[in-house]
Amino acid sequence: MKISGLRAYRIELPLHEGSYKWSGGNAVTVFDSTVVAVDTDAGITGWGEVCPLGPAYLPAYAAGARTGIAELAPQLLGADPMALGTLNERMDAAMRGHPYVKSAIDMACWDILGKASGLSVATLMGGHVGDDFALYRAISQESPEQMAARIAAYRKEGYTKFQLKVGGDPNTDIDRIRATSAVLERGDVLIADANTGWTQHAAIRVADAVRDVDVYIEQPCPTYDQCLAVRRHTNRPFVLDEVIDGIDMVVRGVGDRAMDVINLKISKVGGLTKARQIRDLCVSLGIAMTIEDTWGGDITTAAISHLAHSTPTRYLFSATDFNSYVTVSFADGAPRRAQGRLAASREPGLGVKPRLDLLGQPVIKIG
Ligand code: MG
């Protein structure tokens, strides 16, 4: 089988809550997502999606994804989409870095492999573990009282894991952690995610002030070394996210005992092939994972569901259903949250059928 063409579509994804706010005064109201179709000479089309969380989050932005895809795609014509290792080598040789550019293409090729073999991507990645898996809910940065109210509301929808967006004023963040932990019930999980927003000294202050609270501390500071300093100071379980941008950082972090959990974002590491490699390494080393992406809609959520559903339960800390945060659904067959849980499709590939009437005309067409 050979890649015969590639199309990319741009779609806007507004948020149910109106906006999503995190550290540094950052906010997004409408996500700018890119949907990729990889066409083949066998008549099979695979689908992928990439949706950066705005240009201020990681070194990635929506227009950059499309520019990179237009640059890279002509060099993939004729390649075998099912030879995923070779395909990733070809992408890495043709374009240095820019993992998020490659992610949707890699995702689409997994969809092709699944459709050609008649197997779900989760089956190809190790098999569906159990019926479904638990999700977390991100709680946008608001006042402590508003965030506690959001948690109470999302609890009623079945969520039991809550990721607070902190990383603001440290005194307010201490209040946010205390106010939200007060509304939790036994068995709930609370994560304080600073998204790199604290200085090292502020992070140590916050971690000290909440040392009696059952809370995880996530990515307090911008750099790995700053996070490691906080980690060595605090007795709270510790999550690394933004600095885990590839398997080498996982190896380094494990060597330094720098974290208990990582946040594995598919596009941050370059696609499902590399995310699965990291997932398998973490399982072998006993590091739990939140499996997710920077953002996205139905196809990103489907890809997350396959990687998460094929992960041993004790190492799957949580996962995300981004398509429930946004008001637009553009693919039939995408997984839908039920009682705070999600399941991957058992259909071949990713199990999604994008609606071309909603995607409109392609903004990139190669081949
Ligand atoms: Mg995070």
PDB file of N, CA, C and O in Angstrom, residues 195-200 203 218-231 238-244 249 252 258:
ATOM      1  N   ASN A 195       1.026  24.258  35.225  1.00  0.00           N
ATOM      2  CA  ASN A 195       1.371  24.535  33.817  1.00  0.00           C
ATOM      3  C   ASN A 195       2.574  25.470  33.693  1.00  0.00           C
ATOM      4  O   ASN A 195       2.526  26.430  32.923  1.00  0.00           O
ATOM      5  N   THR A 196       3.619  25.213  34.457  1.00  0.00           N
ATOM      6  CA  THR A 196       4.891  25.957  34.428  1.00  0.00           C
ATOM      7  C   THR A 196       4.782  27.368  35.026  1.00  0.00           C
ATOM      8  O   THR A 196       5.709  28.153  34.914  1.00  0.00           O
ATOM      9  N   GLY A 197       3.639  27.680  35.668  1.00  0.00           N
ATOM     10  CA  GLY A 197       3.357  29.072  36.028  1.00  0.00           C
ATOM     11  C   GLY A 197       4.025  29.613  37.274  1.00  0.00           C
ATOM     12  O   GLY A 197       4.028  30.827  37.496  1.00  0.00           O
ATOM     13  N   TRP A 198       4.584  28.745  38.141  1.00  0.00           N
ATOM     14  CA  TRP A 198       5.172  29.252  39.375  1.00  0.00           C
ATOM     15  C   TRP A 198       6.692  29.411  39.235  1.00  0.00           C
ATOM     16  O   TRP A 198       7.348  28.631  38.537  1.00  0.00           O
ATOM     17  N   THR A 199       7.240  30.375  39.948  1.00  0.00           N
ATOM     18  CA  THR A 199       8.685  30.386  40.153  1.00  0.00           C
ATOM     19  C   THR A 199       9.024  29.266  41.132  1.00  0.00           C
ATOM     20  O   THR A 199       8.141  28.740  41.825  1.00  0.00           O
ATOM     21  N   GLN A 200      10.306  28.932  41.206  1.00  0.00           N
ATOM     22  CA  GLN A 200      10.700  27.816  42.081  1.00  0.00           C
ATOM     23  C   GLN A 200      10.341  28.102  43.541  1.00  0.00           C
ATOM     24  O   GLN A 200       9.811  27.240  44.244  1.00  0.00           O
ATOM     25  N   ALA A 203       6.580  27.882  44.109  1.00  0.00           N
ATOM     26  CA  ALA A 203       6.133  26.486  44.071  1.00  0.00           C
ATOM     27  C   ALA A 203       6.428  25.789  45.390  1.00  0.00           C
ATOM     28  O   ALA A 203       5.594  25.011  45.895  1.00  0.00           O
ATOM     29  N   GLU A 218       1.518  19.184  39.810  1.00  0.00           N
ATOM     30  CA  GLU A 218       1.882  18.949  38.414  1.00  0.00           C
ATOM     31  C   GLU A 218       2.617  20.143  37.817  1.00  0.00           C
ATOM     32  O   GLU A 218       2.145  21.272  37.893  1.00  0.00           O
ATOM     33  N   GLN A 219       3.759  19.845  37.196  1.00  0.00           N
ATOM     34  CA  GLN A 219       4.572  20.791  36.419  1.00  0.00           C
ATOM     35  C   GLN A 219       4.537  22.200  37.030  1.00  0.00           C
ATOM     36  O   GLN A 219       4.014  23.145  36.435  1.00  0.00           O
ATOM     37  N   PRO A 220       5.183  22.359  38.211  1.00  0.00           N
ATOM     38  CA  PRO A 220       5.100  23.660  38.875  1.00  0.00           C
ATOM     39  C   PRO A 220       5.827  24.777  38.126  1.00  0.00           C
ATOM     40  O   PRO A 220       5.361  25.917  38.126  1.00  0.00           O
ATOM     41  N   CYS A 221       6.954  24.443  37.507  1.00  0.00           N
ATOM     42  CA  CYS A 221       7.856  25.486  36.984  1.00  0.00           C
ATOM     43  C   CYS A 221       8.194  25.215  35.515  1.00  0.00           C
ATOM     44  O   CYS A 221       7.982  24.115  35.013  1.00  0.00           O
ATOM     45  N   PRO A 222       8.792  26.209  34.835  1.00  0.00           N
ATOM     46  CA  PRO A 222       9.075  26.022  33.406  1.00  0.00           C
ATOM     47  C   PRO A 222      10.129  24.953  33.095  1.00  0.00           C
ATOM     48  O   PRO A 222       9.978  24.223  32.122  1.00  0.00           O
ATOM     49  N   THR A 223      11.203  24.892  33.867  1.00  0.00           N
ATOM     50  CA  THR A 223      12.291  23.990  33.465  1.00  0.00           C
ATOM     51  C   THR A 223      12.280  22.692  34.279  1.00  0.00           C
ATOM     52  O   THR A 223      11.755  22.626  35.393  1.00  0.00           O
ATOM     53  N   TYR A 224      12.931  21.694  33.704  1.00  0.00           N
ATOM     54  CA  TYR A 224      13.075  20.403  34.379  1.00  0.00           C
ATOM     55  C   TYR A 224      13.821  20.560  35.709  1.00  0.00           C
ATOM     56  O   TYR A 224      13.418  19.997  36.730  1.00  0.00           O
ATOM     57  N   ASP A 225      14.918  21.321  35.712  1.00  0.00           N
ATOM     58  CA  ASP A 225      15.728  21.468  36.928  1.00  0.00           C
ATOM     59  C   ASP A 225      14.936  22.156  38.044  1.00  0.00           C
ATOM     60  O   ASP A 225      15.063  21.803  39.217  1.00  0.00           O
ATOM     61  N   GLN A 226      14.143  23.163  37.677  1.00  0.00           N
ATOM     62  CA  GLN A 226      13.320  23.828  38.692  1.00  0.00           C
ATOM     63  C   GLN A 226      12.276  22.855  39.253  1.00  0.00           C
ATOM     64  O   GLN A 226      12.052  22.808  40.473  1.00  0.00           O
ATOM     65  N   CYS A 227      11.660  22.089  38.371  1.00  0.00           N
ATOM     66  CA  CYS A 227      10.677  21.097  38.837  1.00  0.00           C
ATOM     67  C   CYS A 227      11.342  20.078  39.760  1.00  0.00           C
ATOM     68  O   CYS A 227      10.765  19.675  40.778  1.00  0.00           O
ATOM     69  N   LEU A 228      12.549  19.664  39.398  1.00  0.00           N
ATOM     70  CA  LEU A 228      13.265  18.672  40.209  1.00  0.00           C
ATOM     71  C   LEU A 228      13.565  19.221  41.607  1.00  0.00           C
ATOM     72  O   LEU A 228      13.444  18.502  42.611  1.00  0.00           O
ATOM     73  N   ALA A 229      13.902  20.508  41.683  1.00  0.00           N
ATOM     74  CA  ALA A 229      14.158  21.123  42.992  1.00  0.00           C
ATOM     75  C   ALA A 229      12.900  21.097  43.852  1.00  0.00           C
ATOM     76  O   ALA A 229      12.951  20.808  45.053  1.00  0.00           O
ATOM     77  N   VAL A 230      11.753  21.380  43.250  1.00  0.00           N
ATOM     78  CA  VAL A 230      10.484  21.358  43.990  1.00  0.00           C
ATOM     79  C   VAL A 230      10.142  19.924  44.398  1.00  0.00           C
ATOM     80  O   VAL A 230       9.743  19.657  45.528  1.00  0.00           O
ATOM     81  N   ARG A 231      10.327  19.018  43.461  1.00  0.00           N
ATOM     82  CA  ARG A 231      10.066  17.599  43.717  1.00  0.00           C
ATOM     83  C   ARG A 231      10.851  17.101  44.930  1.00  0.00           C
ATOM     84  O   ARG A 231      10.331  16.373  45.772  1.00  0.00           O
ATOM     85  N   PHE A 238       4.007  13.608  42.457  1.00  0.00           N
ATOM     86  CA  PHE A 238       4.489  14.640  41.540  1.00  0.00           C
ATOM     87  C   PHE A 238       4.306  14.209  40.089  1.00  0.00           C
ATOM     88  O   PHE A 238       4.627  13.084  39.707  1.00  0.00           O
ATOM     89  N   VAL A 239       3.787  15.140  39.282  1.00  0.00           N
ATOM     90  CA  VAL A 239       3.504  14.871  37.864  1.00  0.00           C
ATOM     91  C   VAL A 239       4.339  15.818  37.008  1.00  0.00           C
ATOM     92  O   VAL A 239       4.410  17.014  37.299  1.00  0.00           O
ATOM     93  N   LEU A 240       4.968  15.289  35.982  1.00  0.00           N
ATOM     94  CA  LEU A 240       5.636  16.140  34.987  1.00  0.00           C
ATOM     95  C   LEU A 240       4.855  16.075  33.684  1.00  0.00           C
ATOM     96  O   LEU A 240       4.412  15.007  33.264  1.00  0.00           O
ATOM     97  N   ASP A 241       4.711  17.232  33.042  1.00  0.00           N
ATOM     98  CA  ASP A 241       3.932  17.299  31.801  1.00  0.00           C
ATOM     99  C   ASP A 241       4.718  18.022  30.701  1.00  0.00           C
ATOM    100  O   ASP A 241       5.339  17.386  29.839  1.00  0.00           O
ATOM    101  N   GLU A 242       4.757  19.351  30.740  1.00  0.00           N
ATOM    102  CA  GLU A 242       5.311  20.114  29.624  1.00  0.00           C
ATOM    103  C   GLU A 242       6.746  19.728  29.279  1.00  0.00           C
ATOM    104  O   GLU A 242       7.126  19.755  28.107  1.00  0.00           O
ATOM    105  N   VAL A 243       7.568  19.386  30.276  1.00  0.00           N
ATOM    106  CA  VAL A 243       8.977  19.073  29.978  1.00  0.00           C
ATOM    107  C   VAL A 243       9.163  17.652  29.423  1.00  0.00           C
ATOM    108  O   VAL A 243      10.230  17.322  28.917  1.00  0.00           O
ATOM    109  N   ILE A 244       8.122  16.836  29.507  1.00  0.00           N
ATOM    110  CA  ILE A 244       8.230  15.460  28.968  1.00  0.00           C
ATOM    111  C   ILE A 244       7.860  15.515  27.487  1.00  0.00           C
ATOM    112  O   ILE A 244       6.723  15.260  27.091  1.00  0.00           O
ATOM    113  N   MET A 249      13.472  12.346  27.814  1.00  0.00           N
ATOM    114  CA  MET A 249      13.132  13.038  29.056  1.00  0.00           C
ATOM    115  C   MET A 249      12.501  12.085  30.071  1.00  0.00           C
ATOM    116  O   MET A 249      12.631  12.271  31.278  1.00  0.00           O
ATOM    117  N   ARG A 252      15.473  10.263  31.578  1.00  0.00           N
ATOM    118  CA  ARG A 252      16.169  11.157  32.512  1.00  0.00           C
ATOM    119  C   ARG A 252      15.367  11.328  33.808  1.00  0.00           C
ATOM    120  O   ARG A 252      15.920  11.266  34.915  1.00  0.00           O
ATOM    121  N   ALA A 258      12.366  11.900  39.319  1.00  0.00           N
ATOM    122  CA  ALA A 258      11.829  13.261  39.218  1.00  0.00           C
ATOM    123  C   ALA A 258      10.316  13.323  39.223  1.00  0.00           C
ATOM    124  O   ALA A 258       9.746  14.405  39.340  1.00  0.00           O
TER     125      ALA A 258
END
